Short mmCIF file of C-alpha atoms and ligand atoms in Angstrom, two decimals:
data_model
loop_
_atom_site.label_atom_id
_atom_site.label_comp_id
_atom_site.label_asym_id
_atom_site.label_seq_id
_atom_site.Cartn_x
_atom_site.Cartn_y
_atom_site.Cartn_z
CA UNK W 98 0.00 0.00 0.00
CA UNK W 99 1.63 3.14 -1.31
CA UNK W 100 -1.22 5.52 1.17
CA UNK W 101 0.06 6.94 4.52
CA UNK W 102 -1.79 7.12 7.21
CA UNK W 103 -1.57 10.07 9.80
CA UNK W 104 -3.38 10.69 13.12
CA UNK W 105 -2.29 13.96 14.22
CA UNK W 106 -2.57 17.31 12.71
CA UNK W 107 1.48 17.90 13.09
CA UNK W 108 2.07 14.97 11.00
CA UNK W 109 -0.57 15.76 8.59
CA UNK W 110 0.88 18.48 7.91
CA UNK W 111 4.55 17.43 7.50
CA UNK W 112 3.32 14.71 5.19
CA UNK W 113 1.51 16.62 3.29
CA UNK W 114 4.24 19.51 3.14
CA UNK W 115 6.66 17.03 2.00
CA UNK W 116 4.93 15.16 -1.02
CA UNK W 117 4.05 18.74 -2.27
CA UNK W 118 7.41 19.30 -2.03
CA UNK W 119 8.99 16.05 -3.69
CA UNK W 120 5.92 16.12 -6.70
CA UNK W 121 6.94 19.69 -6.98
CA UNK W 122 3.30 20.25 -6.81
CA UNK W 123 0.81 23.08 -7.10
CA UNK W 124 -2.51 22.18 -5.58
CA UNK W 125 -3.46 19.90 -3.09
CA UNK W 126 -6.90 18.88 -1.72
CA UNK W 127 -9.29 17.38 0.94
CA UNK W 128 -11.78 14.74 0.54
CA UNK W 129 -13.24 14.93 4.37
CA UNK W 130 -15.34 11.26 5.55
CA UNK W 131 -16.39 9.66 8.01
CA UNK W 132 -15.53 6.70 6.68
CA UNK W 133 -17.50 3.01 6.20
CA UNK W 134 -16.53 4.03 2.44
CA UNK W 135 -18.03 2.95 -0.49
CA UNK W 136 -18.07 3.79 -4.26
CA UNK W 137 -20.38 7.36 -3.56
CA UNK W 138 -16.55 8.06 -1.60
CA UNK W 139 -14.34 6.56 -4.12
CA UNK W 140 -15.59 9.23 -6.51
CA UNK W 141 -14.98 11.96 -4.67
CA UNK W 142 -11.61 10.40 -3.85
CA UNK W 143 -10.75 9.85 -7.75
CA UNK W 144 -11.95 13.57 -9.03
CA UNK W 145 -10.29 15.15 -6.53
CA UNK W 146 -6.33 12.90 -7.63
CA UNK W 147 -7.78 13.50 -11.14
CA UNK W 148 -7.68 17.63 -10.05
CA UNK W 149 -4.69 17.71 -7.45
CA UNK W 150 -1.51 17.13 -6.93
CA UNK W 151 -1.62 15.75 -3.33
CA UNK W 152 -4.74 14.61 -2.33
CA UNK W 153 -5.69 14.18 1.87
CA UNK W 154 -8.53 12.13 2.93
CA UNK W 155 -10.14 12.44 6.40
CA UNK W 156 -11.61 9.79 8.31
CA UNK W 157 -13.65 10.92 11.68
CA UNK W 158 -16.54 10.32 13.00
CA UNK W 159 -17.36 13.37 14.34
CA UNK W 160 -19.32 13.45 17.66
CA UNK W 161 -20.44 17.37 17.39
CA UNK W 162 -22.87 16.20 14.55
CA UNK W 163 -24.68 13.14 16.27
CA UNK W 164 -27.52 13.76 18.30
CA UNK W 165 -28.39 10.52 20.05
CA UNK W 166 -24.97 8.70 21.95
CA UNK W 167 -26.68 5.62 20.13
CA UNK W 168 -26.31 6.66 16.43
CA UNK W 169 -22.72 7.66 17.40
CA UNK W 170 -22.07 4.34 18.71
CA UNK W 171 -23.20 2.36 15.92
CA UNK W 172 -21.84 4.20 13.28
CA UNK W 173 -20.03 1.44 11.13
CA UNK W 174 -15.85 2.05 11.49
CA UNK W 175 -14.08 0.03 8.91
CA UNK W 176 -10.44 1.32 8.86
CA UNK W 177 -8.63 -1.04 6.97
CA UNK W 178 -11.02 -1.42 4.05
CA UNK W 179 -11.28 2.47 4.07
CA UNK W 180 -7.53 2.77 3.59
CA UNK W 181 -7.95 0.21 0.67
CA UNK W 182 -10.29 2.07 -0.75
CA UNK W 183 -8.46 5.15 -0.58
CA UNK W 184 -5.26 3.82 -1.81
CA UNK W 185 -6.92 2.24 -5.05
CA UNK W 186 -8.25 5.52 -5.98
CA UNK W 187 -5.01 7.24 -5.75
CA UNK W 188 -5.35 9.02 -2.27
CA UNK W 189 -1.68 9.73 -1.19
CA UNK W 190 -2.23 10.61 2.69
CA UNK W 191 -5.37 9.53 5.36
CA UNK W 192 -5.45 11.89 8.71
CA UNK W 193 -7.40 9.69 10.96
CA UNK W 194 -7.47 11.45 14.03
CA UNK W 195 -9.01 10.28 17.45
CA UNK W 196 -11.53 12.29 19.43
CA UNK W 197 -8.85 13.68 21.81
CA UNK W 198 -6.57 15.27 18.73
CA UNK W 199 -9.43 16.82 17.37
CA UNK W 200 -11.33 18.11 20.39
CA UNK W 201 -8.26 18.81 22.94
CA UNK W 202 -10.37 20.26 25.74
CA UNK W 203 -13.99 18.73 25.10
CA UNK W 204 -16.35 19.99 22.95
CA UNK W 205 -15.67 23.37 21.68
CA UNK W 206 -16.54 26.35 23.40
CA UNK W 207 -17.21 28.53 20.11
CA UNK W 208 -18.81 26.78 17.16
CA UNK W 209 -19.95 27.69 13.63
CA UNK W 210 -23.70 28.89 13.72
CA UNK W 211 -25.09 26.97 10.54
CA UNK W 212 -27.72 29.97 10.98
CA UNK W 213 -31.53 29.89 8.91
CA UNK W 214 -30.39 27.68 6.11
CA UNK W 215 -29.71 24.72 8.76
CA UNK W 216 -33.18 24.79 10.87
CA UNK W 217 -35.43 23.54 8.08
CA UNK W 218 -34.95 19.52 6.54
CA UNK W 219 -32.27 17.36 8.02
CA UNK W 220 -31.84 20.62 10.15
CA UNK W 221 -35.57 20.51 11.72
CA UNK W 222 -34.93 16.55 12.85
CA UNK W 223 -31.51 16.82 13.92
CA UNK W 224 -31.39 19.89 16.19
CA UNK W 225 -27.56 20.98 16.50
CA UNK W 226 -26.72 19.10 13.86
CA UNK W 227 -25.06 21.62 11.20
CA UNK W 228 -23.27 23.46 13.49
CA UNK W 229 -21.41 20.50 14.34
CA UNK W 230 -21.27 19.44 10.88
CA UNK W 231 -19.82 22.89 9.65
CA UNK W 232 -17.37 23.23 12.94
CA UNK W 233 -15.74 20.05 12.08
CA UNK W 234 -15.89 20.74 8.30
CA UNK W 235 -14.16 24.08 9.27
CA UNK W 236 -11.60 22.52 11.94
CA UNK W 237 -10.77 19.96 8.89
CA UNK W 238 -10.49 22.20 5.96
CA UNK W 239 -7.86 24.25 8.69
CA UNK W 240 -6.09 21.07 9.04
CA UNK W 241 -5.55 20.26 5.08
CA UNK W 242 -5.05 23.62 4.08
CA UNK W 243 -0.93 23.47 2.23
CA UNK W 244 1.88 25.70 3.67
CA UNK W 245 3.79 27.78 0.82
CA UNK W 246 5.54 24.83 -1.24
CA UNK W 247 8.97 25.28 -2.07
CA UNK W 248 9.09 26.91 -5.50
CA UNK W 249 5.85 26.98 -6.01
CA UNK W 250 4.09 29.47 -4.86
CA UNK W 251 0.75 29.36 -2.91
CA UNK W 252 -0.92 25.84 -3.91
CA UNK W 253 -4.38 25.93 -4.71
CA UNK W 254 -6.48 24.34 -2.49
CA UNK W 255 -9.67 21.98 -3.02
CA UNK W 256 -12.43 20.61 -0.98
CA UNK W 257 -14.78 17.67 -2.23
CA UNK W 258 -18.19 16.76 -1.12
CA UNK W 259 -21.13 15.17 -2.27
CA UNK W 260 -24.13 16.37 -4.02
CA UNK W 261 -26.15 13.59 -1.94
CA UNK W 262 -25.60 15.28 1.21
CA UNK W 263 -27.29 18.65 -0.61
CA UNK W 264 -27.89 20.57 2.71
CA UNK W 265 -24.41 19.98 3.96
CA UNK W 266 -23.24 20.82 0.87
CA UNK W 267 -25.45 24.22 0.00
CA UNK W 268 -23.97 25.20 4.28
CA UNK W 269 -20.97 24.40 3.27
CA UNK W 270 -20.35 26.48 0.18
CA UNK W 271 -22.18 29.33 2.06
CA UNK W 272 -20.09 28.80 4.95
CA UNK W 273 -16.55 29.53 3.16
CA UNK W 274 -18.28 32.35 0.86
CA UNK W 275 -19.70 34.08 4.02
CA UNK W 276 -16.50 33.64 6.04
CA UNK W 277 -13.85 33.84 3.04
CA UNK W 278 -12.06 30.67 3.20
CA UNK W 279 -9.24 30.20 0.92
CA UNK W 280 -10.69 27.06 -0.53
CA UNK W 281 -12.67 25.93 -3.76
CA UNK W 282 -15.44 23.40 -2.78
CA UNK W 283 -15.59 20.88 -5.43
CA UNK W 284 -19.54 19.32 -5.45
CA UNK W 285 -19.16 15.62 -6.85
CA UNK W 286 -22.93 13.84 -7.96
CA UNK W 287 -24.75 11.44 -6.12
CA UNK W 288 -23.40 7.97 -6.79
CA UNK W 289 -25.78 5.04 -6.51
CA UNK W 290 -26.45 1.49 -7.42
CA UNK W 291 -28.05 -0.28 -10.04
CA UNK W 292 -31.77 0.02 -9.10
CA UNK W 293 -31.14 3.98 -8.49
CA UNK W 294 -30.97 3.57 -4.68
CA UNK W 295 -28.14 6.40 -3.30
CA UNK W 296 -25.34 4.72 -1.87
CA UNK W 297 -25.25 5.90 1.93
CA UNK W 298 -23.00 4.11 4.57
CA UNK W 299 -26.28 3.58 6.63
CA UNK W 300 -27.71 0.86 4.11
CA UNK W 301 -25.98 -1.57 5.33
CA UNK W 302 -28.46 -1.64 8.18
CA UNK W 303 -31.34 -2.34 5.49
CA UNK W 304 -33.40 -5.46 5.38
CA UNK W 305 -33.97 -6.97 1.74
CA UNK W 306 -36.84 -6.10 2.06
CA UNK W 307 -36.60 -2.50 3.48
CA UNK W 308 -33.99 -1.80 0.90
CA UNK W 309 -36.64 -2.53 -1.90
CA UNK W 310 -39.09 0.09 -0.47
CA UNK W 311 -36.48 2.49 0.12
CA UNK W 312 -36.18 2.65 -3.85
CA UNK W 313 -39.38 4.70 -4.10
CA UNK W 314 -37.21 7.58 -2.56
CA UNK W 315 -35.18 7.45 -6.06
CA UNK W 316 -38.29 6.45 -8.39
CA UNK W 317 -40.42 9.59 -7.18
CA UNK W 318 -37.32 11.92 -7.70
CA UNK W 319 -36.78 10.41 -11.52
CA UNK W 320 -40.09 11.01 -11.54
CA UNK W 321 -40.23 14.69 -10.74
CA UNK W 322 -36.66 15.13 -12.67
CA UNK W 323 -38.72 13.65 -15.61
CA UNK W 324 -41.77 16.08 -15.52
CA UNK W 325 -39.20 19.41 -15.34
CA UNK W 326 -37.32 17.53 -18.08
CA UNK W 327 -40.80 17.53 -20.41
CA UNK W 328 -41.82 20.98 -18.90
CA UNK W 329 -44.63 19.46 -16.86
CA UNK W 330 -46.36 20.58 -13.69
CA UNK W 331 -44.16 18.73 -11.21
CA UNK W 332 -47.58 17.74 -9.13
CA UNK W 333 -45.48 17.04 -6.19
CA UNK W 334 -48.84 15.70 -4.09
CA UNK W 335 -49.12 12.75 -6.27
CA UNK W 336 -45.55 11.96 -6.55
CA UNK W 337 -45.87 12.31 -2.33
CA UNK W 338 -48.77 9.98 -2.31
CA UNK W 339 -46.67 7.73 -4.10
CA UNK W 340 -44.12 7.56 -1.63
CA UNK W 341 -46.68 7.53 1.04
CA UNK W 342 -48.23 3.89 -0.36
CA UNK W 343 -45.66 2.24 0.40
CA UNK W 344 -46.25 0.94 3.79
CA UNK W 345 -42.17 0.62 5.36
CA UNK W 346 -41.88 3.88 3.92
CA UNK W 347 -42.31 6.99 6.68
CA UNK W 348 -41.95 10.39 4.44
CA UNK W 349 -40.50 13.25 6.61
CA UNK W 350 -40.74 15.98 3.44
CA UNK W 351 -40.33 15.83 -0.44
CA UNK W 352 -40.20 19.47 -1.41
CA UNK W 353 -38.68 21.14 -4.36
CA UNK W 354 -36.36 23.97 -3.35
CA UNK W 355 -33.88 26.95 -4.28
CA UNK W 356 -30.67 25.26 -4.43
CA UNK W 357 -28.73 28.22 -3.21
CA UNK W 358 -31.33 29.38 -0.10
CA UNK W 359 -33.19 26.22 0.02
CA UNK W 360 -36.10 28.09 0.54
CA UNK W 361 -39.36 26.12 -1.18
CA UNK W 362 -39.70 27.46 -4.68
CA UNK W 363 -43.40 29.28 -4.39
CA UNK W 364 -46.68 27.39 -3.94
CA UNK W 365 -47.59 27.59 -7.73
CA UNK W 366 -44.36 26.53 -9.19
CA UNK W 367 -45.02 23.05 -7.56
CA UNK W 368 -48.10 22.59 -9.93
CA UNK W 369 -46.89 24.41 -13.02
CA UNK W 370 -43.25 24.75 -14.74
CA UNK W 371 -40.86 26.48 -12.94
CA UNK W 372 -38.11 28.94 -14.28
CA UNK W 373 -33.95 28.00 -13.74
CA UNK W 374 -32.87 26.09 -11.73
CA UNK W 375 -34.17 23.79 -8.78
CA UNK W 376 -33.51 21.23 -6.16
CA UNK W 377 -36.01 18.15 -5.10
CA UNK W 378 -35.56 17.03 -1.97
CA UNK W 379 -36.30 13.85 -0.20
CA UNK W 380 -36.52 12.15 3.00
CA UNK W 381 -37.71 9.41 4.77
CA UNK W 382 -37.15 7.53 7.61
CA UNK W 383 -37.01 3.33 6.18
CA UNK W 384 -36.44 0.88 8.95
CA UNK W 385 -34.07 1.67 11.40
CA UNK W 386 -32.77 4.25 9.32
CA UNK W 387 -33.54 7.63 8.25
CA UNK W 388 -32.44 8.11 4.63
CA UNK W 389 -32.04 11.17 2.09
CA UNK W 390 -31.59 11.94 -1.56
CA UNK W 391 -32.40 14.83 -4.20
CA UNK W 392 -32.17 15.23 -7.48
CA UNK W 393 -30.63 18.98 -9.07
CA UNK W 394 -33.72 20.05 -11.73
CA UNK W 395 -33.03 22.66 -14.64
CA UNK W 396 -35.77 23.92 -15.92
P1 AMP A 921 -19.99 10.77 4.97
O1 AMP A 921 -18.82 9.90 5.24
O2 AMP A 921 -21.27 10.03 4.82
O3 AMP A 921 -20.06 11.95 5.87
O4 AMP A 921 -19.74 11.37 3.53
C1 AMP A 921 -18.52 11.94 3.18
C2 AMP A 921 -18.67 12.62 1.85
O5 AMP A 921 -19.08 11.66 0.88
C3 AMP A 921 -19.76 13.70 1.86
O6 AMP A 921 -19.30 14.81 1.10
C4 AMP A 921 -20.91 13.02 1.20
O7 AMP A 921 -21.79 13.92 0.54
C5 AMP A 921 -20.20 12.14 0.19
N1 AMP A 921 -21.07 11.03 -0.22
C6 AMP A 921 -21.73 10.14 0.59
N2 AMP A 921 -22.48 9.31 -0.16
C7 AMP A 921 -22.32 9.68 -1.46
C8 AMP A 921 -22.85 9.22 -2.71
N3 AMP A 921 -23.70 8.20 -2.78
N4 AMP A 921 -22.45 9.85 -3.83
C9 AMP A 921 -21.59 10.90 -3.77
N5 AMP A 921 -21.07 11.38 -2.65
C10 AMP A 921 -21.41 10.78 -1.50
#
């Protein structure tokens, strides 16, 4: 295996100092996880060596963004085939820290306020939740951040996250825009198997037959995708009552959104075309799990 692994942020950034150094290179990026990887993470993984000349992945499970101590503890941790993972797609360093490097003195005192865009959706059933998210998102993005490489100037710098995560990622962009962090965030699409369902570490805790009702989640969006393609109304009640038939199925909201204030788009663009550009979002709770996807819509 030709991937290091790291655990503290002094040897990150050594590590990370030197291979910019030896590849003589100019950019260098973060893919942050929290591991239990699976192909959604080995694409963000791949575009960002495809973009970057070192390329730093994070593994943590990060305790600021878990509500119940129960979710936290059963969160999968799969270290070894993460670093496999990694390594295949080209990932030169892993910073794996423990809770202790991360959080020296206990939770943090001062935290990023996730503000208005993080109390509605995942925000309005997971109180707390984006300001944790965005603290550690901010802590790690301070972490991978190159020094001045020798010879080469300032190296750009590159963050990668998913599209399925569209909340998180919609904070996150808003988060270094509002508070000017030298960093480009890099959104990679949803990646998902066969029968459309979005790969999420949490479906490994899917019956067979739970996983089969989850795909509705994925059928109503190509659905609603489908209608904005052909300039339809998007008649999101019927594509709800859809969803809503299927008896292991719980719907928490399906609602089609401003991508950039994810504010609903008004009452009467639900029923008739709408005008640029859109976001549908979905999300139910299946089993033991709670699950989300979305689909971007251009209209
Ligand atoms: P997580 O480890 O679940 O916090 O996810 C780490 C990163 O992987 C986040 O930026 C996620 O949005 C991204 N990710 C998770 N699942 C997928 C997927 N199916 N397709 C693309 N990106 C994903």
């Amino acid at each position: 295996m030709a991937i290091q692994l790291v655990t503290t942020a002094a040897r990150l950034r050594a590590e990370s100092a030197r291979l910019l150094r030896e590849k003589g290179g100019s950019s260098q990026a973060l893919v942050p996880t929290m591991g239990a990887l699976h192909e959604g993470h080995a694409e963000l993984a791949r575009t960002a060596v495809g973009q970057n000349d070192v390329v730093v992945a994070s593994i943590f499970v990060n305790p600021l963004q878990f509500g119940e101590a129960v979710d936290l503890e059963r969160y999968p941790r799969t270290l070894e085939a993460d670093l496999a993972l990694l390594d295949a797609a080209g990932v030169d360093l892993v910073f794996a820290p423990d809770v202790d490097e991360v959080y020296p003195g206990g939770e943090p005192r001062v935290r990023i306020s996730a503000g208005p865009m993080a109390e509605k959706w995942e925000g309005a059933s997971r109180p707390g939740h984006f300001d944790g998210a965005l603290t550690v998102v901010a802590k790690l993005l301070h972490y991978g951040m190159p020094g001045a490489a020798a010879g080469t100037g300032v190296p750009a710098y590159r963050a990668y996250f998913g599209q399925k995560d569209a909340q998180q990622l919609a904070l996150v962009q808003r988060m270094v825009a509002d508070l000017n962090f030298p960093v480009e965030i890099v959104p990679v699409p949803t990646v998902r198997s066969a029968d459309g369902l979005a790969l999420s570490s949490r479906n490994r805790f899917l019956s067979a037959e739970e996983r089969e009702a989850a795909l509705v989640l994925s059928r109503v969006l190509r659905l609603i995708e489908e209608r904005a393609n052909a300039r339809q109304p998007l008649d999101l009640d019927s594509a709800r009552a859809l969803v809503e038939s299927q008896p292991l199925v719980d719907l928490d909201y399906f609602e089609v959104v401003d991508p950039r204030t994810l504010e609903p788009l008004a009452e009467n663009c639900r029923e008739t075309p709408f005008r640029g550009e859109a976001l549908a979002l979905i999300a139910a709770r299946v089993g033991p799990v709670r699950l989300i996807d979305n689909v971007p819509l251009d209209s």
